[in-house]
XYZ file of C-alpha atoms in Angstrom:
354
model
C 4.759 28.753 28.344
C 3.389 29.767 25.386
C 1.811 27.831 22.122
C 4.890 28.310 20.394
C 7.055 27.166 22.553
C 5.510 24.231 23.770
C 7.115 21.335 21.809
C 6.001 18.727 24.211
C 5.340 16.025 21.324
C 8.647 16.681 19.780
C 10.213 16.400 23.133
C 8.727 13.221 23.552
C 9.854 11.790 20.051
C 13.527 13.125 20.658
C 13.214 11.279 24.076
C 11.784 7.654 22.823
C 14.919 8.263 20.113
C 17.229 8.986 22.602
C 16.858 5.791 24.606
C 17.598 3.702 21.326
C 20.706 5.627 19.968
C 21.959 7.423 23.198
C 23.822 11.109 22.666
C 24.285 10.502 18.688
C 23.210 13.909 17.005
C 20.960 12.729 13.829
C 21.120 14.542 10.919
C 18.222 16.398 11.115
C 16.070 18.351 7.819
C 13.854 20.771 8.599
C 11.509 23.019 7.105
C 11.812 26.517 6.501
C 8.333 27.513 5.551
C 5.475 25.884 7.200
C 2.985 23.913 5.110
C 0.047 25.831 6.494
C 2.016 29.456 5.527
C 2.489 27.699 1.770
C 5.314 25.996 2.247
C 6.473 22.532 -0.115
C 6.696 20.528 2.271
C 4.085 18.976 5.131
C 6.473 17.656 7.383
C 8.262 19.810 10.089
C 11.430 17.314 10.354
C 13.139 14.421 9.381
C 15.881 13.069 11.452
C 18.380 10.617 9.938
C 20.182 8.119 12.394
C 23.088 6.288 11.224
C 23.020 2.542 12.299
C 25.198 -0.239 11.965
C 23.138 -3.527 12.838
C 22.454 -5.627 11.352
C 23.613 -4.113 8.569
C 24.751 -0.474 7.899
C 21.784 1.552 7.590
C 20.513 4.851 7.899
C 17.111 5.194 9.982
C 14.562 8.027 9.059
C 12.079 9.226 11.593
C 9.244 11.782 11.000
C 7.977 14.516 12.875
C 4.735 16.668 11.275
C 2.161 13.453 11.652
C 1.348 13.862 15.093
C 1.020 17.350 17.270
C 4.723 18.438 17.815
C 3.395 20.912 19.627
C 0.250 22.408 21.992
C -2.829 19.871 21.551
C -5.041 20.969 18.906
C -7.183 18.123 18.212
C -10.510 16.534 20.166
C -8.901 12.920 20.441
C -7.091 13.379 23.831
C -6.460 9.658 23.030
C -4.230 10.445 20.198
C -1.601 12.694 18.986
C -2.537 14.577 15.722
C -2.674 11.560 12.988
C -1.357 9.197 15.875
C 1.556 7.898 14.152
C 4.895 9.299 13.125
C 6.574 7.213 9.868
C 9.765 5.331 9.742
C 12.745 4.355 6.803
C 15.584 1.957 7.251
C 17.769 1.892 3.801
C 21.005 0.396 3.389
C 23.819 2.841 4.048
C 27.349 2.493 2.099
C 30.760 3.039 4.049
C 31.379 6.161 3.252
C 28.437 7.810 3.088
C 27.817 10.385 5.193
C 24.959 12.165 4.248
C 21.154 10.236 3.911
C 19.987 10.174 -0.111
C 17.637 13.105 -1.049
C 15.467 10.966 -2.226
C 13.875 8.958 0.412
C 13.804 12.579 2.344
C 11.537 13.867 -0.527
C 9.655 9.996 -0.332
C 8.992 10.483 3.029
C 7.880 14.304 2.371
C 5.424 12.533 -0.479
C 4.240 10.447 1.978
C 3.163 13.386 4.095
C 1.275 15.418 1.199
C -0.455 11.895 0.360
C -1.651 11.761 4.496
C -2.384 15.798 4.601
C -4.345 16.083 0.981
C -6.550 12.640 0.824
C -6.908 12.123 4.965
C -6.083 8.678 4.415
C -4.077 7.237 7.424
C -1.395 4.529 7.326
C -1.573 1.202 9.746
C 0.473 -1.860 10.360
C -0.173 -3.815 7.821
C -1.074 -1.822 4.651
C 0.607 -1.240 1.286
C 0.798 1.294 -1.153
C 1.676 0.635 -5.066
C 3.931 3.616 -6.029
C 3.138 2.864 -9.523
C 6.971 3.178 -10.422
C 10.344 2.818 -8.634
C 10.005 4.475 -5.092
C 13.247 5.783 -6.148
C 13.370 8.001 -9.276
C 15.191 7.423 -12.442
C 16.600 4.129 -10.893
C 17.173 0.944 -11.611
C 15.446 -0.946 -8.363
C 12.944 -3.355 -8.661
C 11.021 -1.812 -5.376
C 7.719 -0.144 -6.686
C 5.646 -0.171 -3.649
C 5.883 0.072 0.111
C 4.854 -1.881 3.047
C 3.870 -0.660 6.050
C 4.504 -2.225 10.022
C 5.725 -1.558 13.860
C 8.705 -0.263 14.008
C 10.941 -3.266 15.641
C 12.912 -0.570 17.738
C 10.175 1.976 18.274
C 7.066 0.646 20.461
C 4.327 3.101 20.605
C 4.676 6.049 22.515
C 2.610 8.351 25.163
C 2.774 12.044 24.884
C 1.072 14.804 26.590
C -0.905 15.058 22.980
C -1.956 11.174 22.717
C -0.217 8.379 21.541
C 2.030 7.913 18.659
C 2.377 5.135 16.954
C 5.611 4.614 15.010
C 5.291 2.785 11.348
C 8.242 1.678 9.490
C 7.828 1.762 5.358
C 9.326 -1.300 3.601
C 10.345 -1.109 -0.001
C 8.351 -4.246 -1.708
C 8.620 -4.873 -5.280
C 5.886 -5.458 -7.875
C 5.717 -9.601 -7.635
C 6.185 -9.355 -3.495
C 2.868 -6.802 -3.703
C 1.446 -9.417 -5.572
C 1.775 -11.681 -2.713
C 1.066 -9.541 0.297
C -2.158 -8.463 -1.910
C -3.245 -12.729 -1.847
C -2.137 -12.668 1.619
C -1.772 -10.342 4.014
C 1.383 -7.925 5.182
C 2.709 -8.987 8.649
C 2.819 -12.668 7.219
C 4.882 -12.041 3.680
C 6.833 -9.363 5.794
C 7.534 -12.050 8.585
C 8.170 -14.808 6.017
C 11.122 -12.423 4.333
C 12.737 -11.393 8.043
C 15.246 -14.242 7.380
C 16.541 -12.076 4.406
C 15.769 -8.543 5.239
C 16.422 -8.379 9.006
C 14.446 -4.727 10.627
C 13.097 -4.552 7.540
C 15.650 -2.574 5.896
C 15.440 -1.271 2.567
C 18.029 -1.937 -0.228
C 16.927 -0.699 -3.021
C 19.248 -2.865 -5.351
C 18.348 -6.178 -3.964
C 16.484 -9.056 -6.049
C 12.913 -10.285 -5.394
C 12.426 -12.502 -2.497
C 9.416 -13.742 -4.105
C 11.303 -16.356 -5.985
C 12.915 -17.782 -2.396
C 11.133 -20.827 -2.329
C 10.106 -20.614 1.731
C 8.965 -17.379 0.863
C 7.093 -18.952 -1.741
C 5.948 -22.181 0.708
C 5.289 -19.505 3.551
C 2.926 -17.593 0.971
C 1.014 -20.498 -0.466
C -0.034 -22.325 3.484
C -0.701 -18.446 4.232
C -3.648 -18.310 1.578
C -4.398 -21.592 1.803
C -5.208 -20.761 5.553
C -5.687 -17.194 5.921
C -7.098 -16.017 2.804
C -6.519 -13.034 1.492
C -6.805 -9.819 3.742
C -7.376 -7.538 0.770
C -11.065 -6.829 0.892
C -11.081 -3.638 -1.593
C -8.623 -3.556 -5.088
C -9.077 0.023 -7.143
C -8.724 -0.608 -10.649
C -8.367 2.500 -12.743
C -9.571 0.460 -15.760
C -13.240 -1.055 -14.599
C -16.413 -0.550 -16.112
C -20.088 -1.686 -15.967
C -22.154 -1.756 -19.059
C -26.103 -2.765 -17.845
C -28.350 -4.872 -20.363
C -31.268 -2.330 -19.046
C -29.847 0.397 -20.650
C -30.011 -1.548 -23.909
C -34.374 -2.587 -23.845
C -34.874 -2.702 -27.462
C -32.244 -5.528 -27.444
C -33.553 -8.716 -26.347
C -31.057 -11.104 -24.114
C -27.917 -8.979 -24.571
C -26.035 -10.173 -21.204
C -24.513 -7.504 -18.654
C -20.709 -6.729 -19.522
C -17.752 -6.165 -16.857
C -14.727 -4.709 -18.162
C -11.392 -4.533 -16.750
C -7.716 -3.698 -17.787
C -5.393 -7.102 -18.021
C -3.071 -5.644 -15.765
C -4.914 -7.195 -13.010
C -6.395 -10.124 -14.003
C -3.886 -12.230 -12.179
C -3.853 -10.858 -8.935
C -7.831 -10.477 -9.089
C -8.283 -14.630 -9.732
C -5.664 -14.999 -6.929
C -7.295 -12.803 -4.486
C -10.742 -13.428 -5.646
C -10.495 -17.084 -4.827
C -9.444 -16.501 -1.964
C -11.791 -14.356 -0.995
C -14.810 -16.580 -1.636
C -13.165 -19.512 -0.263
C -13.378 -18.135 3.499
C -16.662 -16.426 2.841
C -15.677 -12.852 2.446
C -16.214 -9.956 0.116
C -14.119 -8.454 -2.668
C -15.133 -4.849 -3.771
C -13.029 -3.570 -7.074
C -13.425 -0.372 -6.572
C -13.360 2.142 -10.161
C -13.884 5.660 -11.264
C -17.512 5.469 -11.844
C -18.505 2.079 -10.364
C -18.234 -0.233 -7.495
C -18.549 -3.968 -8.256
C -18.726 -6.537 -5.034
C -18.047 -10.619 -5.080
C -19.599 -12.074 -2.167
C -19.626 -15.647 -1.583
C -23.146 -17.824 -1.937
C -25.030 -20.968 -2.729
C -26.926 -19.750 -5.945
C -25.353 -17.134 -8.336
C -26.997 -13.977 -8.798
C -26.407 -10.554 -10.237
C -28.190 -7.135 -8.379
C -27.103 -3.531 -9.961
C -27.955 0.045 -8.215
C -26.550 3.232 -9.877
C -23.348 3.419 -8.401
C -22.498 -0.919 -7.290
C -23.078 -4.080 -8.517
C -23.511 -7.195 -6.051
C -22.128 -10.749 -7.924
C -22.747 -13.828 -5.691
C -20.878 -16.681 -6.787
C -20.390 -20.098 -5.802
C -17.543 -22.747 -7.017
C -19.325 -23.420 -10.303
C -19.636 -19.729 -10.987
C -16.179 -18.857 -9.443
C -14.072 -21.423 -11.350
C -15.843 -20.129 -14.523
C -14.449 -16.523 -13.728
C -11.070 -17.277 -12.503
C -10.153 -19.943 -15.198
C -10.311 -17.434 -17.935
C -8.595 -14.415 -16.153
C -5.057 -13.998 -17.913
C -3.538 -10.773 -19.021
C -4.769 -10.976 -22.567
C -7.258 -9.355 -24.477
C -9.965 -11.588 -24.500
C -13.502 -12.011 -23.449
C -15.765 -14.438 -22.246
C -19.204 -15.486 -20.697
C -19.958 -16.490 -17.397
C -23.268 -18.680 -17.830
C -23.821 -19.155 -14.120
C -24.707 -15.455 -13.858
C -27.503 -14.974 -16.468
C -24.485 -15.124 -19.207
C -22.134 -11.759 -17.803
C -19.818 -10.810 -20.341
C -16.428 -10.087 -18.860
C -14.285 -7.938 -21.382
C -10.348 -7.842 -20.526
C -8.705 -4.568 -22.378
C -5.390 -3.714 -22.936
C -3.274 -1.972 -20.209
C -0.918 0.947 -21.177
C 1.493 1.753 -18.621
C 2.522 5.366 -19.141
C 5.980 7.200 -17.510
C 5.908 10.333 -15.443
C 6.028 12.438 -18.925
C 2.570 10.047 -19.970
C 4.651 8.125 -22.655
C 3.374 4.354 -23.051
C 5.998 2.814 -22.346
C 4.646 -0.726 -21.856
C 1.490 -2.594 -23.171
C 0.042 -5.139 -21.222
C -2.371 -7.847 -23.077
């Protein structure tokens, strides 16, 4: 048998499929010009299956992540990026075709994975900066990302494959799973979006209050499992660069569109003794947890160790407002919160925050 016409991996896929939905023939989109030949799109396939528990739904599965084919890669252990996506969205009575639209998300997805090299796990998220679906109306503008609950990992003759389902999450619920973690905000929803399925016209379940209750004993106990936040609007300004000024303070600045989320996640960060790195175009500033405050730059990071005193005088004064305001704990910082402009596709501001 030849390269070509090995498709082991595939063959292992359609097999792990088969054993869910028996003989049903998916509706399958493939691609007619490979990615590596210049070709749109990096996946080979989608496969659509059409579902109707617990709810109708129509269930996407990948194939381009991992080696459909010969091995090719050094990890024996693993098959190409060792995981293969997953969609459940809500399906309507009579429809008989899957939308466009979460093909071409899914497709996005795999440019995302192919271009940057980042990989997806259980438990990430991903702000999609805008409605995962296009010129709609749904409040889902990020994704969530966890096991399959149909699909346990699978061996192939290329390595393992891992099979991750993407969960539409709007902006508030991100908010949350951000101060939290994932599998607990996902787990605390299950009630009210049973495997996970996406409905893109459904309200926020971040104003259910045991979703609420679940979220607040989560932090409370957990902390927050987001260790790095990139913030598009964060800059350092260093009193060295200023020596013919005497006591002018260092100044952090930062948009107001995350001030919230960073006094949420910030606090509770420190509280179990572990880092937060905001992460920004030209600098890297890092809150780490400590008995006396202190303040150490390099070129490209800042280190700020804070304790209670120095926290509380931080987080009480983060709102999504122009403002800005000294921390005296750590040699006077100035922390200056700037407006946010959020922009459309066509770069229109089309909201101001603070």
């Amino acid at each position: 048998m030849t390269e070509e016409e090995n498709t082991s991996g595939w063959d292992a896929i359609d097999h792990a499929i088969q054993q869910l939905y028996g003989e049903q023939e998916p509706k399958h989109y493939g691609t007619a010009i490979p990615y590596m030949l210049g070709g749109p799109d990096p996946l080979d396939g989608i496969s659509a299956y059409a579902v109707d528990t617990p709810m109708p739904h129509w269930h996407f599965v990948t194939y381009g992540f991992s080696e459909l084919y010969g091995k090719e890669g050094d990890d024996a252990s693993r098959s190409g990026y060792g995981f293969e996506l997953t969609f459940r969205l809500t399906r309507c009575e009579n429809e008989s075709e899957p939308p466009a639209w979460a093909l071409n998300l899914l497709q996005n997805m795999g440019r995302y994975v192919f271009n940057s090299g980042n990989l997806f796990q259980p438990g990430d998220y991903l702000d999609a900066n805008g409605p995962i679906c296009l010129n709609s109306d749904t409040l889902l503008t990020a994704l969530a990302f966890i096991e399959d609950p149909d699909l346990p990992e699978l061996n192939t003759p290329n390595g393992s494959v891992q099979f991750i389902q993407m969960v539409g999450m709007t902006c508030r619920e991100l908010e949350m799973i951000q101060s939290w973690n994932t599998r607990g905000f996902l787990a605390a929803c299950e009630s009210y979006m049973p495997k996970y399925v996406t409905d893109l016209m459904r309200n926020s379940y971040a104003d259910i209050p045991s979703v609420i209750q679940a979220t607040e004993r989560g932090i409370e106990e957990d902390g927050s499992s987001t260790a790095f936040l990139f913030i598009q609007q964060l800059s350092w300004e260093s009193p060295r660069k200023k020596l013919l000024q005497k006591n002018i303070p260092a100044k952090l600045q930062l948009g107001a569109q995350q001030t919230t989320l960073l006094g949420s996640i910030l606090g509770s960060r420190i509280a179990k003794k572990a880092t937060l790195s905001l992460i920004g175009p030209d600098i890297n500033i890092v809150f780490e947890a400590g008995n006396l405050p202190s303040l150490m730059e390099t070129e490209r990071e800042v280190r700020l160790t804070v304790n209670q005193q120095a926290l509380n005088e931080i987080v009480e004064q983060l709102r999504p407002q122009a403002s800005s305001f000294q921390v005296p704990s750590l040699d006077k910082l100035l922390i200056e919160i700037v407006p946010t402009q959020i922009k459309d596709q066509e770069g229109n501001v089309i909201k101001t925050i603070g």
